[in-house]
Amino acid sequence: MEIHRFEKLWLVAALLLIVAFIGTIVYGALGAGVAMVDDSGGTVDPDDPTASDNFREPGVYTTDDGDVEVYVIARQYLFSPGSTEPIQVPANTEVTFYVTSGDVTHGFNLAGTNVNTMVIPGQVAEITVEFDETGDHHIVCHEYCGVGHHDMRGTVDVVPQSQFEVSDE
């Protein structure tokens, strides 16, 4: 049986595309550091996340080593803190966000950064980042969470270290 040369060419091109697609998936999963939300941040009671030992009252806290921890609860249709008052964090400091949901699945995306995670009820998503430049970043919910989803947004203000107001623990 003879295979026409154009059929051979298309077969080779299709196989190369398949290999390239598999390669990009493997790179995205292993090389770029992309990971699924897991229970490394711990679990909480979705009805009362702050009752758990591993989740504090929503707010910004400093650690003993000078790093910053931000605890955020996403609820229909706001981030607490973030929506009614901006979250203020210092530049050039390691900031860890602990985000959970009290009702339905939400998203937590800081536009213009690599901070992006799903927020699942009962799970604490832990994201660590260091902001090199000052400025505002908008928090966007990228998972449809109901009729008011389009209004669910907030702000993170990155300020110079000298302007950062230290919170009490």
Tab-separated table of N, CA and C in Angstrom:
chain	number	residue	atom	x	y	z
A	1	MET	N	0.831	-1.166	0.000
A	1	MET	CA	0.000	0.000	0.000
A	1	MET	C	0.888	1.245	0.000
A	2	GLU	N	0.600	2.136	-0.874
A	2	GLU	CA	1.383	3.361	-1.019
A	2	GLU	C	0.648	4.513	-0.369
A	3	ILE	N	1.368	5.284	0.484
A	3	ILE	CA	0.796	6.481	1.105
A	3	ILE	C	1.323	7.680	0.337
A	4	HIS	N	0.432	8.519	-0.085
A	4	HIS	CA	0.799	9.694	-0.854
A	4	HIS	C	1.701	10.603	-0.021
A	5	ARG	N	2.629	11.308	-0.666
A	5	ARG	CA	3.596	12.134	0.071
A	5	ARG	C	2.920	13.264	0.849
A	6	PHE	N	1.812	13.809	0.352
A	6	PHE	CA	1.111	14.863	1.095
A	6	PHE	C	0.432	14.294	2.353
A	7	GLU	N	-0.056	13.046	2.247
A	7	GLU	CA	-0.628	12.405	3.431
A	7	GLU	C	0.446	12.183	4.493
A	8	LYS	N	1.647	11.788	4.052
A	8	LYS	CA	2.768	11.607	4.980
A	8	LYS	C	3.120	12.941	5.651
A	9	LEU	N	3.146	14.001	4.859
A	9	LEU	CA	3.477	15.318	5.386
A	9	LEU	C	2.471	15.759	6.454
A	10	TRP	N	1.169	15.578	6.165
A	10	TRP	CA	0.144	15.959	7.142
A	10	TRP	C	0.197	15.072	8.387
A	11	LEU	N	0.502	13.824	8.230
A	11	LEU	CA	0.632	12.911	9.366
A	11	LEU	C	1.789	13.350	10.268
A	12	VAL	N	2.916	13.662	9.691
A	12	VAL	CA	4.073	14.129	10.469
A	12	VAL	C	3.756	15.459	11.152
A	13	ALA	N	3.114	16.376	10.437
A	13	ALA	CA	2.761	17.677	11.026
A	13	ALA	C	1.802	17.497	12.197
A	14	ALA	N	0.826	16.620	12.059
A	14	ALA	CA	-0.136	16.379	13.145
A	14	ALA	C	0.569	15.775	14.353
A	15	LEU	N	1.459	14.823	14.132
A	15	LEU	CA	2.197	14.215	15.249
A	15	LEU	C	3.094	15.238	15.949
A	16	LEU	N	3.736	16.112	15.182
A	16	LEU	CA	4.566	17.169	15.783
A	16	LEU	C	3.724	18.115	16.636
A	17	LEU	N	2.526	18.466	16.168
A	17	LEU	CA	1.633	19.321	16.954
A	17	LEU	C	1.213	18.643	18.255
A	18	ILE	N	0.907	17.362	18.195
A	18	ILE	CA	0.522	16.624	19.395
A	18	ILE	C	1.673	16.624	20.403
A	19	VAL	N	2.884	16.349	19.945
A	19	VAL	CA	4.050	16.354	20.820
A	19	VAL	C	4.266	17.758	21.399
A	20	ALA	N	4.102	18.797	20.599
A	20	ALA	CA	4.273	20.170	21.084
A	20	ALA	C	3.223	20.512	22.133
A	21	PHE	N	1.964	20.118	21.926
A	21	PHE	CA	0.912	20.385	22.910
A	21	PHE	C	1.195	19.660	24.226
A	22	ILE	N	1.606	18.410	24.144
A	22	ILE	CA	1.945	17.665	25.362
A	22	ILE	C	3.129	18.322	26.068
A	23	GLY	N	4.100	18.783	25.303
A	23	GLY	CA	5.261	19.473	25.888
A	23	GLY	C	4.871	20.743	26.624
A	24	THR	N	3.953	21.526	26.064
A	24	THR	CA	3.536	22.754	26.759
A	24	THR	C	2.761	22.437	28.031
A	25	ILE	N	1.973	21.372	28.014
A	25	ILE	CA	1.233	20.979	29.215
A	25	ILE	C	2.202	20.530	30.304
A	26	VAL	N	3.197	19.723	29.942
A	26	VAL	CA	4.187	19.260	30.926
A	26	VAL	C	4.971	20.439	31.478
A	27	TYR	N	5.390	21.361	30.616
A	27	TYR	CA	6.117	22.539	31.095
A	27	TYR	C	5.246	23.368	32.037
A	28	GLY	N	3.990	23.595	31.685
A	28	GLY	CA	3.096	24.380	32.538
A	28	GLY	C	2.867	23.731	33.885
A	29	ALA	N	2.810	22.408	33.911
A	29	ALA	CA	2.540	21.698	35.161
A	29	ALA	C	3.786	21.550	36.025
A	30	LEU	N	4.947	21.391	35.409
A	30	LEU	CA	6.156	21.127	36.187
A	30	LEU	C	7.148	22.288	36.187
A	31	GLY	N	7.397	22.862	35.030
A	31	GLY	CA	8.445	23.867	34.910
A	31	GLY	C	8.059	25.247	35.389
A	32	ALA	N	6.820	25.657	35.192
A	32	ALA	CA	6.418	27.026	35.526
A	32	ALA	C	5.947	27.180	36.962
A	33	GLY	N	5.891	26.095	37.709
A	33	GLY	CA	5.493	26.175	39.106
A	33	GLY	C	4.001	26.330	39.315
A	34	VAL	N	3.204	25.986	38.330
A	34	VAL	CA	1.761	26.074	38.462
A	34	VAL	C	1.291	24.879	39.283
A	35	ALA	N	0.437	25.123	40.280
A	35	ALA	CA	-0.041	24.040	41.123
A	35	ALA	C	-1.519	24.225	41.419
A	36	MET	N	-2.168	23.147	41.699
A	36	MET	CA	-3.573	23.186	42.081
A	36	MET	C	-3.689	23.569	43.551
A	37	VAL	N	-4.835	24.092	43.934
A	37	VAL	CA	-5.095	24.374	45.334
A	37	VAL	C	-5.151	23.041	46.058
A	38	ASP	N	-4.389	22.940	47.135
A	38	ASP	CA	-4.421	21.714	47.915
A	38	ASP	C	-4.640	22.075	49.375
A	39	ASP	N	-4.459	21.121	50.238
A	39	ASP	CA	-4.719	21.397	51.643
A	39	ASP	C	-3.467	21.813	52.409
A	40	SER	N	-2.411	22.273	51.706
A	40	SER	CA	-1.202	22.720	52.409
A	40	SER	C	-1.487	23.950	53.256
A	41	GLY	N	-2.457	24.762	52.859
A	41	GLY	CA	-2.845	25.920	53.658
A	41	GLY	C	-3.774	25.534	54.798
A	42	GLY	N	-4.256	24.308	54.771
A	42	GLY	CA	-5.129	23.820	55.824
A	42	GLY	C	-6.590	23.932	55.447
A	43	THR	N	-7.409	23.434	56.325
A	43	THR	CA	-8.843	23.508	56.117
A	43	THR	C	-9.477	24.281	57.265
A	44	VAL	N	-10.630	24.855	56.992
A	44	VAL	CA	-11.367	25.626	57.990
A	44	VAL	C	-12.851	25.298	57.867
A	45	ASP	N	-13.596	25.698	58.869
A	45	ASP	CA	-15.050	25.579	58.803
A	45	ASP	C	-15.547	26.736	57.938
A	46	PRO	N	-16.168	26.462	56.794
A	46	PRO	CA	-16.591	27.548	55.915
A	46	PRO	C	-17.594	28.502	56.564
A	47	ASP	N	-18.364	28.013	57.519
A	47	ASP	CA	-19.341	28.877	58.179
A	47	ASP	C	-18.677	29.863	59.138
A	48	ASP	N	-17.519	29.486	59.706
A	48	ASP	CA	-16.797	30.354	60.638
A	48	ASP	C	-15.294	30.090	60.513
A	49	PRO	N	-14.661	30.622	59.447
A	49	PRO	CA	-13.239	30.329	59.205
A	49	PRO	C	-12.326	30.762	60.343
A	50	THR	N	-12.662	31.836	61.034
A	50	THR	CA	-11.771	32.341	62.085
A	50	THR	C	-11.810	31.488	63.346
A	51	ALA	N	-12.726	30.544	63.435
A	51	ALA	CA	-12.775	29.646	64.592
A	51	ALA	C	-11.670	28.595	64.513
A	52	SER	N	-11.092	28.405	63.349
A	52	SER	CA	-10.019	27.433	63.173
A	52	SER	C	-8.697	28.009	63.650
A	53	ASP	N	-7.803	27.135	64.102
A	53	ASP	CA	-6.498	27.571	64.604
A	53	ASP	C	-5.590	28.117	63.512
A	54	ASN	N	-5.800	27.708	62.261
A	54	ASN	CA	-4.895	28.105	61.188
A	54	ASN	C	-5.395	29.287	60.355
A	55	PHE	N	-6.411	30.004	60.844
A	55	PHE	CA	-6.903	31.171	60.107
A	55	PHE	C	-7.278	32.267	61.099
A	56	ARG	N	-6.705	33.450	60.906
A	56	ARG	CA	-6.930	34.579	61.811
A	56	ARG	C	-8.082	35.451	61.321
A	57	GLU	N	-8.395	36.451	62.129
A	57	GLU	CA	-9.377	37.462	61.706
A	57	GLU	C	-8.857	38.114	60.425
A	58	PRO	N	-9.731	38.407	59.471
A	58	PRO	CA	-9.276	39.046	58.232
A	58	PRO	C	-8.525	40.337	58.521
A	59	GLY	N	-7.376	40.495	57.874
A	59	GLY	CA	-6.561	41.688	58.070
A	59	GLY	C	-5.126	41.450	57.677
A	60	VAL	N	-4.297	42.459	57.939
A	60	VAL	CA	-2.877	42.436	57.602
A	60	VAL	C	-2.086	42.359	58.900
A	61	TYR	N	-1.151	41.416	58.970
A	61	TYR	CA	-0.351	41.194	60.165
A	61	TYR	C	1.121	41.100	59.792
A	62	THR	N	2.001	41.532	60.688
A	62	THR	CA	3.430	41.356	60.496
A	62	THR	C	3.902	40.198	61.356
A	63	THR	N	4.906	39.486	60.862
A	63	THR	CA	5.468	38.361	61.602
A	63	THR	C	6.712	38.834	62.340
A	64	ASP	N	7.247	37.977	63.188
A	64	ASP	CA	8.447	38.329	63.954
A	64	ASP	C	9.652	38.587	63.063
A	65	ASP	N	9.711	37.928	61.907
A	65	ASP	CA	10.856	38.129	61.011
A	65	ASP	C	10.633	39.243	59.990
A	66	GLY	N	9.582	40.038	60.155
A	66	GLY	CA	9.353	41.207	59.303
A	66	GLY	C	8.523	40.943	58.065
A	67	ASP	N	8.129	39.705	57.838
A	67	ASP	CA	7.269	39.402	56.692
A	67	ASP	C	5.832	39.822	57.013
A	68	VAL	N	4.984	39.806	56.005
A	68	VAL	CA	3.596	40.238	56.169
A	68	VAL	C	2.671	39.084	55.809
A	69	GLU	N	1.637	38.886	56.619
A	69	GLU	CA	0.600	37.902	56.340
A	69	GLU	C	-0.725	38.624	56.185
A	70	VAL	N	-1.467	38.252	55.143
A	70	VAL	CA	-2.767	38.866	54.874
A	70	VAL	C	-3.813	37.748	54.878
A	71	TYR	N	-4.825	37.895	55.724
A	71	TYR	CA	-5.913	36.928	55.812
A	71	TYR	C	-7.149	37.538	55.168
A	72	VAL	N	-7.698	36.844	54.157
A	72	VAL	CA	-8.821	37.363	53.378
A	72	VAL	C	-9.925	36.312	53.331
A	73	ILE	N	-11.157	36.763	53.553
A	73	ILE	CA	-12.327	35.904	53.359
A	73	ILE	C	-13.102	36.441	52.164
A	74	ALA	N	-13.367	35.559	51.195
A	74	ALA	CA	-14.171	35.919	50.034
A	74	ALA	C	-15.600	35.459	50.284
A	75	ARG	N	-16.522	36.388	50.121
A	75	ARG	CA	-17.947	36.082	50.260
A	75	ARG	C	-18.680	36.770	49.113
A	76	GLN	N	-19.863	36.267	48.803
A	76	GLN	CA	-20.646	36.927	47.765
A	76	GLN	C	-20.968	38.326	48.250
A	77	TYR	N	-20.596	39.355	47.734
A	77	TYR	CA	-19.804	39.648	46.566
A	77	TYR	C	-18.720	40.638	46.947
A	78	LEU	N	-17.875	40.216	47.903
A	78	LEU	CA	-16.798	41.092	48.359
A	78	LEU	C	-15.653	40.284	48.936
A	79	PHE	N	-14.512	40.966	49.042
A	79	PHE	CA	-13.341	40.424	49.721
A	79	PHE	C	-13.194	41.189	51.028
A	80	SER	N	-12.987	40.467	52.117
A	80	SER	CA	-12.828	41.127	53.407
A	80	SER	C	-11.475	40.752	53.978
A	81	PRO	N	-10.526	41.679	54.100
A	81	PRO	CA	-10.541	43.051	53.609
A	81	PRO	C	-10.276	43.089	52.113
A	82	GLY	N	-10.330	44.262	51.551
A	82	GLY	CA	-10.038	44.450	50.138
A	82	GLY	C	-11.109	45.198	49.398
A	83	SER	N	-12.380	44.866	49.638
A	83	SER	CA	-13.453	45.520	48.889
A	83	SER	C	-13.843	46.852	49.514
A	84	THR	N	-14.119	46.856	50.820
A	84	THR	CA	-14.555	48.101	51.455
A	84	THR	C	-13.374	48.977	51.855
A	85	GLU	N	-12.256	48.357	52.200
A	85	GLU	CA	-11.029	49.106	52.476
A	85	GLU	C	-9.887	48.382	51.775
A	86	PRO	N	-8.954	49.121	51.179
A	86	PRO	CA	-7.852	48.470	50.470
A	86	PRO	C	-6.944	47.712	51.443
A	87	ILE	N	-6.330	46.665	50.940
A	87	ILE	CA	-5.309	45.938	51.690
A	87	ILE	C	-3.993	46.649	51.444
A	88	GLN	N	-3.331	47.091	52.497
A	88	GLN	CA	-2.063	47.814	52.349
A	88	GLN	C	-0.912	46.893	52.734
A	89	VAL	N	0.045	46.720	51.814
A	89	VAL	CA	1.229	45.898	52.063
A	89	VAL	C	2.470	46.674	51.627
A	90	PRO	N	3.628	46.362	52.237
A	90	PRO	CA	4.848	47.073	51.873
A	90	PRO	C	5.530	46.460	50.651
A	91	ALA	N	6.242	47.294	49.905
A	91	ALA	CA	7.038	46.816	48.779
A	91	ALA	C	8.303	46.146	49.323
A	92	ASN	N	8.891	45.295	48.508
A	92	ASN	CA	10.149	44.613	48.830
A	92	ASN	C	10.101	43.824	50.128
A	93	THR	N	8.952	43.243	50.416
A	93	THR	CA	8.758	42.410	51.594
A	93	THR	C	7.968	41.186	51.171
A	94	GLU	N	8.297	40.040	51.754
A	94	GLU	CA	7.557	38.822	51.434
A	94	GLU	C	6.164	38.910	52.038
A	95	VAL	N	5.149	38.787	51.197
A	95	VAL	CA	3.756	38.866	51.621
A	95	VAL	C	3.088	37.523	51.329
A	96	THR	N	2.454	36.943	52.347
A	96	THR	CA	1.732	35.689	52.168
A	96	THR	C	0.248	35.949	52.356
A	97	PHE	N	-0.523	35.630	51.322
A	97	PHE	CA	-1.974	35.753	51.383
A	97	PHE	C	-2.562	34.399	51.785
A	98	TYR	N	-3.444	34.407	52.775
A	98	TYR	CA	-4.225	33.236	53.165
A	98	TYR	C	-5.673	33.584	52.839
A	99	VAL	N	-6.244	32.884	51.872
A	99	VAL	CA	-7.569	33.239	51.374
A	99	VAL	C	-8.488	32.030	51.484
A	100	THR	N	-9.691	32.258	51.992
A	100	THR	CA	-10.700	31.209	52.057
A	100	THR	C	-12.049	31.796	51.694
A	101	SER	N	-13.017	30.918	51.491
A	101	SER	CA	-14.363	31.348	51.133
A	101	SER	C	-15.333	30.896	52.210
A	102	GLY	N	-16.323	31.732	52.443
A	102	GLY	CA	-17.339	31.397	53.409
A	102	GLY	C	-18.629	30.899	52.791
A	103	ASP	N	-18.709	30.857	51.464
A	103	ASP	CA	-19.974	30.442	50.857
A	103	ASP	C	-19.792	29.574	49.614
A	104	VAL	N	-19.331	30.140	48.517
A	104	VAL	CA	-19.200	29.402	47.260
A	104	VAL	C	-17.774	29.545	46.739
A	105	THR	N	-17.461	28.859	45.653
A	105	THR	CA	-16.134	28.970	45.047
A	105	THR	C	-15.970	30.354	44.421
A	106	HIS	N	-14.849	30.977	44.749
A	106	HIS	CA	-14.497	32.292	44.197
A	106	HIS	C	-13.123	32.196	43.550
A	107	GLY	N	-12.675	33.290	42.988
A	107	GLY	CA	-11.321	33.407	42.486
A	107	GLY	C	-10.640	34.569	43.179
A	108	PHE	N	-9.314	34.519	43.264
A	108	PHE	CA	-8.525	35.609	43.856
A	108	PHE	C	-7.382	35.865	42.897
A	109	ASN	N	-7.492	36.951	42.133
A	109	ASN	CA	-6.498	37.301	41.126
A	109	ASN	C	-6.096	38.747	41.345
A	110	LEU	N	-4.801	38.986	41.533
A	110	LEU	CA	-4.294	40.361	41.599
A	110	LEU	C	-3.833	40.731	40.202
A	111	ALA	N	-4.593	41.588	39.554
A	111	ALA	CA	-4.298	41.970	38.170
A	111	ALA	C	-2.904	42.561	38.070
A	112	GLY	N	-2.152	42.113	37.078
A	112	GLY	CA	-0.808	42.607	36.844
A	112	GLY	C	0.264	41.881	37.635
A	113	THR	N	-0.114	40.815	38.349
A	113	THR	CA	0.856	40.031	39.116
A	113	THR	C	0.655	38.550	38.788
A	114	ASN	N	1.460	37.704	39.422
A	114	ASN	CA	1.284	36.265	39.241
A	114	ASN	C	0.459	35.645	40.365
A	115	VAL	N	-0.234	36.473	41.160
A	115	VAL	CA	-1.099	35.977	42.230
A	115	VAL	C	-2.451	35.631	41.624
A	116	ASN	N	-2.785	34.339	41.653
A	116	ASN	CA	-4.012	33.878	41.014
A	116	ASN	C	-4.347	32.504	41.577
A	117	THR	N	-5.487	32.370	42.238
A	117	THR	CA	-5.876	31.074	42.787
A	117	THR	C	-7.387	30.951	42.867
A	118	MET	N	-7.847	29.723	42.956
A	118	MET	CA	-9.253	29.464	43.256
A	118	MET	C	-9.414	29.519	44.763
A	119	VAL	N	-10.562	29.992	45.206
A	119	VAL	CA	-10.859	30.074	46.629
A	119	VAL	C	-12.048	29.153	46.880
A	120	ILE	N	-11.775	28.053	47.558
A	120	ILE	CA	-12.759	26.993	47.735
A	120	ILE	C	-13.240	26.989	49.183
A	121	PRO	N	-14.547	26.908	49.411
A	121	PRO	CA	-15.049	26.869	50.786
A	121	PRO	C	-14.409	25.719	51.576
A	122	GLY	N	-13.919	26.036	52.764
A	122	GLY	CA	-13.303	25.024	53.612
A	122	GLY	C	-11.815	24.836	53.390
A	123	GLN	N	-11.259	25.391	52.321
A	123	GLN	CA	-9.832	25.293	52.035
A	123	GLN	C	-9.185	26.663	52.211
A	124	VAL	N	-7.938	26.684	52.658
A	124	VAL	CA	-7.185	27.924	52.759
A	124	VAL	C	-6.143	27.911	51.647
A	125	ALA	N	-6.268	28.837	50.706
A	125	ALA	CA	-5.280	28.981	49.642
A	125	ALA	C	-4.158	29.864	50.172
A	126	GLU	N	-2.927	29.414	50.015
A	126	GLU	CA	-1.758	30.147	50.517
A	126	GLU	C	-0.903	30.561	49.328
A	127	ILE	N	-0.696	31.873	49.160
A	127	ILE	CA	0.070	32.411	48.047
A	127	ILE	C	1.095	33.384	48.596
A	128	THR	N	2.375	33.181	48.257
A	128	THR	CA	3.434	34.065	48.726
A	128	THR	C	4.001	34.834	47.538
A	129	VAL	N	4.175	36.138	47.739
A	129	VAL	CA	4.655	37.007	46.664
A	129	VAL	C	5.470	38.143	47.280
A	130	GLU	N	6.338	38.741	46.480
A	130	GLU	CA	7.061	39.947	46.892
A	130	GLU	C	6.852	40.987	45.802
A	131	PHE	N	6.331	42.133	46.192
A	131	PHE	CA	6.063	43.209	45.241
A	131	PHE	C	7.295	44.099	45.143
A	132	ASP	N	7.839	44.245	43.929
A	132	ASP	CA	9.036	45.063	43.727
A	132	ASP	C	8.716	46.542	43.585
A	133	GLU	N	7.530	46.856	43.095
A	133	GLU	CA	7.164	48.245	42.837
A	133	GLU	C	5.910	48.615	43.619
A	134	THR	N	5.825	49.898	43.960
A	134	THR	CA	4.627	50.387	44.635
A	134	THR	C	3.521	50.609	43.608
A	135	GLY	N	2.287	50.686	44.102
A	135	GLY	CA	1.154	50.920	43.214
A	135	GLY	C	-0.049	50.109	43.653
A	136	ASP	N	-1.136	50.291	42.927
A	136	ASP	CA	-2.378	49.591	43.232
A	136	ASP	C	-2.530	48.372	42.326
A	137	HIS	N	-3.052	47.303	42.909
A	137	HIS	CA	-3.401	46.100	42.146
A	137	HIS	C	-4.852	45.781	42.470
A	138	HIS	N	-5.623	45.542	41.435
A	138	HIS	CA	-7.034	45.242	41.627
A	138	HIS	C	-7.221	43.752	41.885
A	139	ILE	N	-8.043	43.441	42.884
A	139	ILE	CA	-8.405	42.055	43.159
A	139	ILE	C	-9.629	41.740	42.307
A	140	VAL	N	-9.555	40.640	41.571
A	140	VAL	CA	-10.639	40.251	40.690
A	140	VAL	C	-11.072	38.830	41.047
A	141	CYS	N	-12.369	38.624	41.134
A	141	CYS	CA	-12.913	37.271	41.288
A	141	CYS	C	-13.107	36.708	39.883
A	142	HIS	N	-12.382	35.649	39.560
A	142	HIS	CA	-12.451	35.093	38.213
A	142	HIS	C	-13.258	33.802	38.138
A	143	GLU	N	-13.959	33.456	39.198
A	143	GLU	CA	-14.851	32.300	39.185
A	143	GLU	C	-16.275	32.821	39.381
A	144	TYR	N	-17.164	32.458	38.486
A	144	TYR	CA	-18.535	32.947	38.589
A	144	TYR	C	-19.139	32.488	39.912
A	145	CYS	N	-19.621	33.467	40.695
A	145	CYS	CA	-20.101	33.168	42.050
A	145	CYS	C	-21.529	33.641	42.286
A	146	GLY	N	-22.215	34.062	41.268
A	146	GLY	CA	-23.603	34.485	41.416
A	146	GLY	C	-23.894	35.752	40.639
A	147	VAL	N	-25.101	36.276	40.831
A	147	VAL	CA	-25.560	37.414	40.028
A	147	VAL	C	-24.755	38.682	40.278
A	148	GLY	N	-24.135	38.836	41.425
A	148	GLY	CA	-23.330	40.029	41.708
A	148	GLY	C	-21.854	39.848	41.439
A	149	HIS	N	-21.495	38.763	40.736
A	149	HIS	CA	-20.091	38.442	40.465
A	149	HIS	C	-19.343	39.604	39.814
A	150	HIS	N	-19.992	40.289	38.894
A	150	HIS	CA	-19.330	41.370	38.158
A	150	HIS	C	-18.947	42.545	39.061
A	151	ASP	N	-19.543	42.648	40.242
A	151	ASP	CA	-19.205	43.721	41.173
A	151	ASP	C	-18.198	43.303	42.238
A	152	MET	N	-17.743	42.047	42.208
A	152	MET	CA	-16.841	41.545	43.236
A	152	MET	C	-15.410	41.911	42.876
A	153	ARG	N	-14.921	42.930	43.559
A	153	ARG	CA	-13.554	43.397	43.311
A	153	ARG	C	-13.014	44.059	44.565
A	154	GLY	N	-11.730	44.283	44.564
A	154	GLY	CA	-11.078	44.929	45.691
A	154	GLY	C	-9.758	45.523	45.245
A	155	THR	N	-8.960	45.988	46.210
A	155	THR	CA	-7.701	46.648	45.901
A	155	THR	C	-6.626	46.247	46.902
A	156	VAL	N	-5.417	46.057	46.383
A	156	VAL	CA	-4.228	45.894	47.210
A	156	VAL	C	-3.323	47.076	46.894
A	157	ASP	N	-2.996	47.876	47.923
A	157	ASP	CA	-2.099	49.020	47.760
A	157	ASP	C	-0.707	48.619	48.230
A	158	VAL	N	0.250	48.652	47.311
A	158	VAL	CA	1.642	48.384	47.666
A	158	VAL	C	2.299	49.735	47.899
A	159	VAL	N	2.774	49.942	49.137
A	159	VAL	CA	3.344	51.232	49.536
A	159	VAL	C	4.815	51.042	49.895
A	160	PRO	N	5.593	52.143	49.886
A	160	PRO	CA	6.981	52.033	50.350
A	160	PRO	C	7.021	51.576	51.809
A	161	GLN	N	8.095	50.918	52.198
A	161	GLN	CA	8.207	50.403	53.566
A	161	GLN	C	8.032	51.511	54.593
A	162	SER	N	8.497	52.710	54.286
A	162	SER	CA	8.406	53.813	55.246
A	162	SER	C	6.973	54.265	55.491
A	163	GLN	N	6.062	53.982	54.550
A	163	GLN	CA	4.667	54.383	54.698
A	163	GLN	C	3.769	53.266	55.213
A	164	PHE	N	4.323	52.066	55.351
A	164	PHE	CA	3.528	50.919	55.782
A	164	PHE	C	3.236	51.030	57.271
A	165	GLU	N	1.958	50.942	57.610
A	165	GLU	CA	1.547	50.987	59.009
A	165	GLU	C	1.524	49.570	59.565
A	166	VAL	N	2.336	49.325	60.571
A	166	VAL	CA	2.472	47.995	61.143
A	166	VAL	C	1.242	47.688	61.981
A	167	SER	N	0.673	46.489	61.767
A	167	SER	CA	-0.491	46.051	62.538
A	167	SER	C	-0.040	45.337	63.789
A	168	ASP	N	-0.857	45.399	64.809
A	168	ASP	CA	-0.589	44.649	66.040
A	168	ASP	C	-0.987	43.204	65.808
A	169	GLU	N	-0.261	42.288	66.457
A	169	GLU	CA	-0.594	40.874	66.283
A	169	GLU	C	-1.612	40.430	67.270
